XYZ file of C-alpha atoms in Angstrom:
694
model
C 0.025 0.029 0.022
C 1.397 3.423 -1.034
C 0.789 6.661 0.854
C -0.169 8.470 -2.294
C -3.165 6.121 -2.678
C -4.630 6.899 0.715
C -3.173 10.439 1.028
C -6.487 12.177 1.899
C -7.016 9.733 4.704
C -3.444 10.050 6.031
C -3.756 13.792 6.121
C -6.613 13.489 8.557
C -4.090 12.229 11.131
C -6.459 9.616 12.522
C -3.393 7.794 13.847
C 0.395 8.266 13.767
C 3.623 6.707 14.821
C 5.565 9.378 16.605
C 8.886 8.889 14.903
C 11.592 8.403 17.486
C 9.145 7.772 20.401
C 9.525 4.545 22.340
C 8.007 3.124 25.439
C 9.994 1.702 28.397
C 10.262 -1.642 26.583
C 11.691 0.082 23.400
C 8.408 -0.652 21.656
C 6.918 1.775 19.169
C 4.328 4.314 20.231
C 1.081 4.420 18.212
C -1.111 7.408 18.871
C -4.786 7.575 17.944
C -5.957 11.200 18.576
C -9.764 11.081 18.714
C -11.649 14.352 18.025
C -15.125 15.830 18.604
C -16.347 14.722 15.191
C -17.380 11.150 14.601
C -14.347 9.083 13.621
C -14.678 6.947 10.434
C -13.660 3.514 11.598
C -12.945 2.210 8.126
C -10.565 5.041 7.432
C -8.998 4.445 10.848
C -8.563 0.844 9.972
C -6.942 1.790 6.676
C -4.569 4.169 8.471
C -3.547 1.539 10.961
C -2.918 -1.087 8.314
C -0.619 1.406 6.470
C 1.289 2.467 9.635
C 1.826 -1.145 10.721
C 3.226 -2.055 7.302
C 6.147 0.414 7.788
C 8.150 -1.206 10.680
C 9.979 -4.440 10.277
C 8.953 -7.645 11.894
C 11.762 -7.130 14.384
C 10.291 -3.832 15.500
C 6.859 -5.306 15.628
C 8.045 -8.152 17.808
C 8.936 -5.663 20.653
C 5.295 -4.663 20.733
C 3.406 -1.438 20.510
C 2.171 0.941 23.111
C -1.060 2.495 21.856
C -2.210 5.905 23.160
C -5.881 6.538 22.669
C -6.497 10.248 23.209
C -10.135 10.314 24.321
C -10.103 13.802 25.836
C -12.277 15.187 23.111
C -14.387 12.150 22.404
C -17.046 10.027 23.947
C -16.609 6.781 25.804
C -18.495 4.558 23.272
C -16.140 5.763 20.508
C -13.074 5.068 22.721
C -14.393 1.601 23.421
C -14.961 0.886 19.702
C -11.358 1.893 18.875
C -9.974 -0.288 21.652
C -11.986 -3.307 20.344
C -10.767 -2.465 16.862
C -7.164 -2.850 17.947
C -7.839 -6.456 18.847
C -8.656 -7.103 15.159
C -6.064 -4.931 13.557
C -2.939 -5.480 15.694
C -3.774 -7.967 18.438
C -0.372 -9.662 18.679
C 1.651 -6.498 18.537
C -0.196 -4.428 21.158
C 1.474 -4.597 24.613
C -0.400 -1.782 26.336
C -3.307 0.542 25.533
C -3.340 3.819 27.433
C -6.675 5.593 27.119
C -6.186 9.295 28.024
C -9.291 10.349 29.876
C -10.719 13.857 29.767
C -10.842 16.256 32.661
C -14.616 15.795 33.053
C -14.369 11.931 33.189
C -16.993 9.511 31.840
C -19.186 7.629 34.165
C -16.648 5.628 36.280
C -19.003 2.686 36.784
C -19.545 2.185 33.084
C -15.882 2.449 32.094
C -14.760 0.321 35.000
C -17.311 -2.400 34.226
C -16.587 -2.375 30.475
C -12.792 -2.785 30.789
C -13.184 -5.640 33.255
C -15.770 -7.267 30.986
C -13.474 -7.131 27.860
C -10.171 -7.626 29.726
C -9.798 -11.370 28.992
C -11.062 -11.165 25.489
C -8.759 -8.287 24.382
C -5.511 -9.984 24.930
C -3.754 -6.766 26.056
C -3.763 -4.496 29.035
C -5.999 -1.353 28.844
C -5.525 1.436 31.370
C -7.265 4.707 31.938
C -4.934 7.533 32.625
C -5.000 11.357 32.610
C -2.579 13.225 30.339
C -0.369 14.346 33.227
C -0.083 10.770 34.557
C 0.986 9.313 31.229
C 4.625 9.718 32.085
C 4.331 6.747 34.571
C 4.305 4.539 31.607
C 6.261 6.442 28.944
C 9.223 8.785 29.457
C 8.414 12.498 28.931
C 11.097 12.719 26.244
C 9.252 9.986 24.274
C 5.870 11.775 24.405
C 4.716 14.479 21.997
C 3.763 17.901 23.180
C 0.050 17.021 23.145
C 0.705 14.896 26.167
C 3.100 17.251 27.939
C 6.133 15.656 26.535
C 9.230 17.159 24.694
C 9.258 14.953 21.596
C 8.649 16.974 18.466
C 6.433 15.483 15.853
C 5.115 17.135 12.673
C 2.573 14.845 10.992
C 2.596 16.682 7.572
C 6.372 16.715 7.569
C 6.470 12.966 8.223
C 3.832 12.327 5.552
C 5.719 14.456 3.001
C 8.883 12.464 3.787
C 7.030 9.140 3.221
C 5.679 10.437 -0.053
C 9.137 11.500 -1.115
C 10.584 8.158 -0.040
C 8.025 6.064 -1.841
C 8.244 8.254 -4.974
C 11.906 7.967 -4.923
C 11.831 4.141 -4.529
C 9.395 3.807 -7.427
C 11.253 6.160 -9.713
C 14.790 4.828 -8.950
C 13.712 1.201 -9.481
C 12.191 2.002 -12.880
C 15.235 4.126 -13.815
C 17.671 1.472 -12.947
C 15.854 -0.918 -15.332
C 15.958 1.613 -18.166
C 19.621 2.551 -17.669
C 20.607 -1.150 -17.571
C 18.788 -1.751 -20.820
C 20.508 1.264 -22.531
C 23.929 0.456 -21.161
C 23.757 -3.214 -22.024
C 22.491 -2.344 -25.558
C 25.429 0.087 -26.095
C 27.979 -2.696 -25.258
C 26.872 -4.845 -28.218
C 28.590 -4.170 -31.486
C 25.675 -5.015 -33.561
C 24.890 -1.921 -35.645
C 21.239 -2.747 -36.076
C 20.949 -3.359 -32.295
C 22.460 -0.061 -31.645
C 19.961 1.698 -33.840
C 17.049 0.056 -31.989
C 18.507 1.179 -28.794
C 18.712 4.734 -30.065
C 14.985 4.874 -30.247
C 14.775 4.592 -26.474
C 18.077 6.423 -25.747
C 16.620 8.819 -23.198
C 15.216 7.473 -19.878
C 11.682 8.313 -18.941
C 12.838 10.374 -15.974
C 15.789 12.546 -15.390
C 18.474 10.613 -13.631
C 19.975 13.818 -12.119
C 16.580 14.704 -10.554
C 16.159 11.235 -9.095
C 19.688 11.324 -7.722
C 19.184 14.801 -6.236
C 15.908 13.624 -4.710
C 17.628 10.630 -3.167
C 20.556 12.639 -1.788
C 18.178 15.188 -0.259
C 16.141 12.347 1.199
C 19.195 10.645 2.627
C 20.698 13.867 3.952
C 17.397 14.667 5.667
C 17.169 11.229 7.209
C 20.834 11.323 8.430
C 20.470 14.860 9.693
C 17.394 14.066 11.627
C 19.014 10.892 13.110
C 22.267 12.516 14.351
C 21.247 16.090 14.972
C 17.763 16.000 16.005
C 14.638 17.216 14.065
C 14.850 20.852 15.246
C 18.459 21.193 16.070
C 17.906 20.081 19.674
C 18.579 16.777 21.378
C 19.169 14.011 18.903
C 16.617 11.186 18.786
C 16.786 7.543 17.862
C 14.449 6.327 15.132
C 12.702 2.966 15.183
C 15.600 1.092 13.833
C 16.691 1.502 10.213
C 13.664 -0.263 8.932
C 11.343 2.792 9.523
C 13.541 5.384 7.962
C 14.903 3.018 5.213
C 18.373 4.571 5.146
C 20.027 1.355 3.895
C 17.471 1.036 1.163
C 17.992 4.621 0.036
C 21.806 4.230 0.080
C 21.620 0.974 -1.892
C 19.391 2.492 -4.563
C 21.666 5.569 -4.732
C 24.832 3.497 -5.238
C 23.126 1.481 -7.954
C 21.852 4.602 -9.642
C 25.276 6.323 -9.553
C 26.945 3.312 -11.070
C 24.436 2.886 -13.876
C 24.210 6.663 -14.507
C 28.026 6.888 -14.687
C 27.995 4.196 -17.407
C 25.062 5.976 -19.147
C 26.882 9.285 -19.218
C 29.965 7.667 -20.744
C 27.817 6.070 -23.461
C 26.020 9.357 -24.183
C 29.336 11.325 -24.266
C 30.959 8.913 -26.677
C 27.945 8.817 -28.948
C 27.372 12.612 -29.009
C 30.921 13.908 -28.939
C 31.465 13.876 -32.703
C 28.014 15.142 -33.528
C 28.173 17.767 -30.818
C 31.497 19.163 -32.025
C 30.151 19.547 -35.533
C 27.046 21.222 -34.411
C 29.051 23.639 -32.145
C 31.275 24.645 -35.123
C 28.211 25.356 -37.229
C 26.449 27.381 -34.579
C 29.589 29.420 -33.702
C 29.959 30.515 -37.312
C 26.260 31.446 -37.424
C 26.613 33.660 -34.337
C 29.852 35.246 -35.532
C 28.554 35.956 -39.032
C 25.283 37.564 -37.774
C 26.918 39.693 -35.013
C 29.649 40.953 -37.451
C 27.205 41.576 -40.222
C 23.485 42.392 -39.712
C 24.000 43.070 -35.969
C 26.617 45.677 -36.415
C 24.787 47.340 -39.367
C 21.620 47.608 -37.252
C 23.520 49.400 -34.397
C 25.147 51.808 -36.876
C 21.856 52.714 -38.426
C 19.877 53.236 -35.231
C 21.264 56.103 -33.061
C 18.350 58.441 -32.487
C 16.920 59.099 -29.025
C 13.711 60.737 -29.968
C 12.280 64.036 -28.652
C 9.731 62.621 -26.211
C 8.808 59.415 -24.295
C 6.473 58.419 -27.142
C 9.076 59.113 -29.735
C 11.799 57.215 -27.901
C 9.575 54.151 -27.298
C 10.107 52.724 -30.746
C 13.820 52.865 -30.258
C 13.587 50.918 -26.932
C 11.027 48.474 -28.363
C 13.035 47.912 -31.525
C 13.715 44.381 -32.605
C 17.424 45.000 -32.419
C 17.433 44.097 -28.740
C 15.228 41.179 -29.186
C 17.392 39.789 -32.001
C 20.601 40.311 -30.106
C 19.098 38.657 -27.021
C 18.289 35.594 -29.129
C 21.819 35.319 -30.475
C 23.393 36.064 -27.063
C 21.298 33.110 -25.678
C 22.862 30.970 -28.386
C 26.239 32.236 -27.385
C 25.666 31.288 -23.719
C 24.531 27.904 -24.644
C 27.481 27.337 -27.025
C 29.932 28.547 -24.447
C 28.502 26.184 -21.840
C 28.749 23.282 -24.363
C 32.421 24.181 -25.254
C 33.337 24.522 -21.542
C 31.814 21.037 -20.875
C 33.807 19.549 -23.703
C 37.041 21.208 -22.554
C 36.510 19.809 -19.065
C 36.093 16.392 -20.556
C 39.850 16.567 -21.326
C 39.996 15.072 -24.792
C 43.302 16.250 -26.099
C 42.522 15.911 -29.768
C 39.742 18.445 -29.558
C 41.210 20.936 -27.053
C 42.991 23.239 -29.610
C 39.956 23.513 -31.904
C 37.531 24.043 -29.056
C 39.646 26.831 -27.446
C 39.936 28.561 -30.746
C 36.211 28.517 -31.272
C 35.541 29.673 -27.744
C 38.005 32.582 -28.085
C 36.535 33.727 -31.376
C 32.939 33.492 -30.141
C 33.771 35.320 -26.935
C 35.608 38.174 -28.680
C 32.763 38.869 -31.055
C 30.043 38.535 -28.513
C 31.571 40.723 -25.851
C 32.423 43.427 -28.333
C 28.905 43.452 -29.642
C 27.438 43.233 -26.140
C 29.370 46.320 -25.048
C 28.071 48.296 -28.016
C 24.478 47.102 -27.360
C 24.793 47.896 -23.657
C 26.013 51.378 -24.451
C 23.044 51.856 -26.752
C 20.616 50.529 -24.162
C 22.105 52.831 -21.417
C 21.831 55.783 -23.686
C 18.143 55.078 -24.511
C 17.464 54.549 -20.875
C 19.008 57.875 -19.980
C 17.014 59.451 -22.874
C 13.796 58.022 -21.535
C 14.558 59.315 -18.063
C 15.399 62.736 -19.427
C 12.158 62.863 -21.478
C 10.155 61.700 -18.526
C 11.513 64.425 -16.271
C 10.946 67.019 -19.041
C 7.430 65.828 -19.469
C 6.701 65.946 -15.724
C 8.318 69.468 -15.485
C 6.305 70.707 -18.461
C 3.106 69.495 -16.822
C 3.989 71.193 -13.539
C 4.758 74.437 -15.407
C 1.383 74.228 -17.223
C -0.436 73.631 -14.010
C 1.349 76.590 -12.376
C 0.725 78.808 -15.361
C -2.980 77.830 -15.394
C -3.223 78.667 -11.780
C -1.734 82.148 -12.407
C -3.931 82.876 -15.359
C -7.110 82.447 -13.289
C -8.235 85.582 -11.569
C -8.048 85.493 -7.805
C -11.387 85.638 -6.116
C -10.739 84.345 -2.577
C -13.404 84.307 0.105
C -11.244 85.325 3.073
C -7.651 85.858 4.248
C -7.283 82.152 5.132
C -7.982 81.047 1.561
C -5.524 83.572 0.271
C -2.787 82.276 2.659
C -3.698 78.706 1.447
C -3.439 79.849 -2.234
C -0.063 81.528 -1.522
C 1.218 78.359 0.150
C 0.065 76.333 -2.791
C 1.878 78.663 -5.210
C 5.118 78.557 -3.239
C 4.891 74.627 -3.144
C 4.243 74.416 -6.831
C 7.186 76.894 -7.540
C 9.382 74.842 -5.315
C 8.381 71.686 -7.142
C 9.222 73.325 -10.380
C 12.699 74.255 -9.031
C 13.293 70.680 -7.948
C 12.051 69.365 -11.400
C 14.213 71.845 -13.277
C 17.337 70.868 -11.272
C 16.609 67.125 -11.963
C 16.151 67.913 -15.694
C 19.567 69.581 -15.718
C 21.202 66.642 -13.997
C 19.534 64.137 -16.387
C 20.405 66.285 -19.386
C 24.017 66.711 -18.456
C 24.297 63.013 -17.766
C 22.864 62.229 -21.193
C 25.141 64.799 -22.912
C 28.157 63.184 -21.148
C 27.136 59.705 -22.461
C 26.875 61.044 -25.975
C 30.185 62.892 -25.853
C 31.977 59.950 -24.238
C 30.728 57.257 -26.562
C 32.932 54.265 -27.119
C 34.638 53.115 -30.286
C 32.860 50.845 -32.668
C 33.706 47.298 -33.512
C 37.123 46.127 -34.739
C 38.993 48.934 -32.902
C 37.945 51.581 -35.426
C 36.339 54.897 -34.486
C 33.104 55.416 -36.274
C 31.928 59.013 -36.530
C 28.272 59.263 -35.394
C 26.403 62.411 -35.943
C 24.799 63.371 -32.623
C 24.442 67.202 -33.179
C 20.719 66.847 -33.544
C 20.381 65.017 -30.195
C 22.677 67.488 -28.454
C 20.772 70.511 -29.739
C 17.486 68.931 -28.711
C 18.610 68.219 -25.207
C 20.068 71.735 -24.738
C 16.991 73.257 -26.320
C 14.667 71.477 -23.972
C 16.621 72.665 -20.893
C 16.691 76.263 -22.188
C 13.090 76.273 -22.977
C 12.165 74.890 -19.514
C 14.373 77.593 -17.896
C 12.656 80.325 -19.831
C 9.174 78.972 -18.946
C 10.213 78.715 -15.267
C 11.527 82.262 -15.269
C 8.273 83.564 -16.785
C 6.229 81.685 -14.082
C 8.408 83.120 -11.444
C 7.744 86.657 -12.608
C 3.998 86.002 -12.637
C 4.214 84.399 -9.264
C 5.861 87.588 -7.858
C 3.105 89.799 -9.284
C 0.500 87.355 -7.942
C 2.164 87.207 -4.566
C 2.122 91.051 -4.221
C -1.523 91.283 -5.263
C -2.548 88.474 -2.765
C -0.640 90.096 0.034
C -2.540 93.348 -0.600
C -5.764 91.313 -0.651
C -4.698 89.792 2.750
C -4.307 93.296 4.045
C -7.661 94.231 2.531
C -9.474 91.355 4.252
C -7.620 92.130 7.497
C -8.679 95.763 7.408
C -12.369 94.693 6.596
C -12.222 92.098 9.448
C -10.811 94.613 11.865
C -13.348 97.275 10.869
C -16.102 94.829 11.423
C -14.587 94.017 14.761
C -14.469 97.697 15.679
C -18.225 97.866 14.880
C -18.695 94.907 17.230
C -16.713 96.485 19.942
C -18.676 99.748 19.570
C -21.945 97.818 19.754
C -20.694 96.087 22.881
C -19.801 99.483 24.394
C -23.271 100.768 23.550
C -24.838 97.590 25.068
C -22.697 98.033 28.217
C -23.648 101.737 28.475
C -27.382 100.959 28.353
C -27.289 97.979 30.667
C -24.616 98.713 33.279
C -24.317 102.464 33.364
C -27.421 103.044 35.339
C -26.619 104.388 38.756
C -26.839 108.132 39.444
C -24.925 108.065 42.684
C -26.096 108.469 46.285
C -24.555 111.966 46.761
C -22.906 114.743 44.654
C -19.406 113.344 45.110
C -20.255 109.817 43.897
C -22.187 111.255 40.947
C -19.143 113.343 39.926
C -17.044 110.284 39.990
C -19.562 108.426 37.807
C -19.531 111.421 35.346
C -15.744 111.278 35.112
C -15.796 107.517 34.464
C -18.443 108.012 31.817
C -16.248 110.575 30.047
C -13.356 108.093 29.977
C -15.703 105.454 28.683
C -16.840 107.813 25.975
C -13.097 108.384 25.081
C -12.693 104.641 24.635
C -15.697 104.500 22.418
C -14.351 107.561 20.407
C -11.007 105.743 19.844
C -12.831 102.620 18.696
C -14.901 104.614 16.232
C -11.823 106.460 14.885
C -9.968 103.124 14.450
C -12.836 101.767 12.449
C -12.929 104.861 10.228
C -9.202 104.560 9.544
C -9.494 100.919 8.644
C -12.343 101.595 6.260
C -10.284 104.419 4.678
C -7.450 101.892 4.208
C -9.791 99.418 2.509
C -10.728 102.149 0.003
C -7.136 102.726 -0.840
C -6.394 98.970 -1.176
C -9.451 98.502 -3.382
C -8.319 101.269 -5.677
C -4.905 99.575 -5.897
C -6.381 96.247 -6.587
C -9.047 97.660 -8.866
C -11.842 95.788 -7.106
C -14.827 96.701 -5.051
C -14.664 95.998 -1.353
C -17.432 93.539 -0.310
C -17.858 94.910 3.145
C -16.882 98.645 3.142
C -20.267 99.707 1.805
C -22.038 97.802 4.558
C -19.511 98.278 7.386
C -19.348 102.141 7.172
C -23.073 102.792 7.594
C -23.201 100.271 10.485
C -20.246 102.014 12.056
C -21.857 105.436 11.792
C -25.241 104.113 12.939
C -23.777 102.497 16.063
C -21.703 105.591 16.785
C -24.779 107.851 16.391
C -26.762 105.629 18.816
C -23.813 105.606 21.260
C -23.529 109.398 21.038
C -27.227 109.945 21.772
C -27.140 107.455 24.673
C -23.973 109.004 26.023
C -25.471 112.570 25.847
C -28.563 111.255 27.629
C -26.334 109.710 30.305
C -24.401 113.033 30.753
C -27.629 114.985 31.101
C -28.892 112.681 33.778
C -25.676 112.724 35.682
C -25.420 116.574 35.449
C -29.024 116.873 36.742
C -28.232 114.350 39.473
C -25.146 116.463 40.598
C -27.351 119.599 40.710
C -29.958 117.750 42.643
C -27.511 116.158 45.160
C -25.614 119.437 45.594
C -28.726 121.547 46.413
C -30.147 118.769 48.583
C -26.948 118.475 50.553
C -26.940 122.192 51.180
C -30.513 122.263 52.470
C -30.029 119.118 54.629
C -26.811 120.058 56.371
C -26.919 122.274 59.441
C -25.644 125.765 58.533
C -26.659 128.123 61.469
C -24.453 130.829 60.159
C -26.604 131.137 57.010
C -30.204 130.837 58.140
C -31.458 133.204 55.508
C -30.202 130.857 52.723
C -31.871 127.978 54.277
C -35.140 129.808 54.599
C -35.170 130.738 50.982
C -38.302 129.173 49.529
C -37.020 129.329 45.985
C -34.284 126.825 46.733
C -36.819 124.253 48.006
C -38.848 124.851 44.857
C -35.804 124.449 42.629
C -34.859 121.208 44.358
C -38.282 119.864 44.017
C -38.412 120.872 40.291
C -34.933 119.293 39.539
C -35.906 116.094 41.373
C -39.262 115.756 39.526
C -37.554 116.493 36.258
C -34.860 113.790 36.965
C -37.643 111.332 37.820
C -39.503 112.175 34.668
C -36.184 111.755 32.677
C -35.670 108.318 34.148
C -38.906 107.097 32.609
C -38.191 108.527 29.123
C -36.371 106.045 26.666
C -33.478 106.965 24.446
C -34.873 107.523 20.936
C -32.472 106.781 18.029
C -32.680 108.532 14.617
C -34.425 105.418 13.113
C -37.222 105.692 15.596
C -36.195 102.797 17.801
C -36.262 103.258 21.634
C -34.033 101.870 24.349
C -34.148 102.247 28.121
C -31.269 102.467 30.481
C -31.109 99.268 32.580
C -34.100 97.213 33.610
C -37.466 98.552 35.146
C -36.229 97.347 38.584
C -32.909 99.287 38.157
C -34.850 102.430 37.243
C -37.213 101.932 40.107
C -34.368 101.574 42.606
C -32.806 104.860 41.333
C -36.147 106.744 41.333
C -36.803 105.451 44.958
C -33.548 106.898 46.106
C -34.349 110.327 44.532
C -37.818 110.298 46.153
C -36.282 109.641 49.503
C -33.998 112.589 49.195
C -36.945 114.722 48.086
C -38.934 113.585 51.208
C -36.037 114.666 53.454
C -35.972 118.054 51.774
C -39.695 118.411 52.242
C -39.417 117.452 55.817
C -36.670 120.049 56.357
C -38.940 122.601 54.681
C -41.778 121.926 57.131
C -39.350 122.208 60.059
C -38.267 125.629 58.929
C -41.916 126.745 58.461
C -43.285 125.496 61.814
C -40.401 125.120 64.248
C -42.800 125.158 67.290
C -44.525 122.059 65.866
C -41.406 120.182 65.473
C -40.411 121.162 69.077
C -43.691 119.987 70.509
C -43.430 116.710 68.647
C -39.897 116.330 69.899
């Protein structure tokens, strides 16, 4: 039975012999790893039959230790496998170790079943956990699945078996064929020799078979003495399992027959081969010195673009030369092989042919290589020129489009993009100069043509074209730089324009905020004349800040007008911002004036009130003046009335200072002061009433 016939079954790894693994009795270890899926017993039986056919009878006589891995299976499957061993390998099984799972089967069932089948089985069956398996087998003889250190790769083993069986089959067939060929060549019968010529070549390559055998033998020996993974060496199951003697015997026979076969082939083909070599050498020399050289002389253009250079690079010259050079390599190898054979009668002629062939081919190859390098350099030059031209076209197209950015940020981004494109153009132009100079150097330093004679080749057209391309690119780049400078200046002015417009709009916002703060927070009129004067002074400073903001906005708007005239464009925001600025400033001015009037009235009210209320015995006639009381009362009422009147803007809109509660608090304070003045007035009119009440 061959492994290739049952390869799909063997790949399932239903059972395996851990190569190198032995039990304490030096018996082989057969492992049956059961899985969660249902195991096909027929396939398992086929696998066991194949595995047991590998060891020799001597190995089988020492008995097997079978490890049934039931950790992932059910008890009834394990029991079926154990009973199968009785039918497949009853005499060779010494011990069956059933590896139980962590969650063990029903102990009563398993215990009963083993005792029931013990006498009939003919071998000992034990239940053991994976960590207790070392009681029966050394750890170094167990695979890693059971906590051991023995390395086993099932696919590697299977591949080795396939190689071994294939080698055995091919080598046996090859030996028969070589023996027939060699024996036929020893007979002097001419007709017999002709009949042998019909089957002169073996069905398989002897070198391949020998190489396969050597690799197989080397692998087997290396694994025996060095270990499978470079670790501790292991001992295989005698030489029967690895079949080293069989491989060595087949290799020796193959080498002997193949040596005879090579000698037969050499003697038969030497005369014919020499004639063929002479004919092919003259064909190669005649073509290279004739049509090949003429083709290289006739083709020296490099084109003016990538597309124009393509036909030169794709020309059949290279392909034809490649074909003849391949013939040269083959001929050179054949001549070298004949020279190594050591036939003195052919050495002089072979060396002469080899020297002639090498001189012509190397000379032609150097010319072709120079041509190919020149075309490659031309392609690179045209490629760089094309890329640079596209970059310049893109930059020029960007410069020809009128600038209409939305804001300063987009202008900055456009400026950055322009600088990047210009820098890319600089880099591309520098690369073009380097490629162009390298191409010019190759043209000027061209080698001599064949036969040691200098052949004048007209390259003026190529040189003029290269220099013209570099000069044209330089002029285009200079024009783009000039346009970039103009565009940069214009865009910087636009940045200033947008900045002025943004700052002017910000000034309007600031002035609006000042107006809002004036109406909402500048409410108090002070509790006395001194505090009111302080508030008036602060208000004037507040007005100065607003005036500065307004002047700043006006200056920015004037700057936008100048920039727009320079750029010959209409500002988007000046027509809207200036009316807004003037409107807000007018509203602020009206509200500020109203605030000043109220503070001035409050100062007058508090000043007169304080004069009346303070004790001034040295001026009783002033205190008794009724007109002062009337004036205070009139100012107080006027001030109260003014608190209830809103600020009216030119557009008809109204705005109050503070909230109603703020106005009520201020009005309440004024009324309290007026009540005190009224009380003081009554005291002065009827002092006796106040004395009696006191």
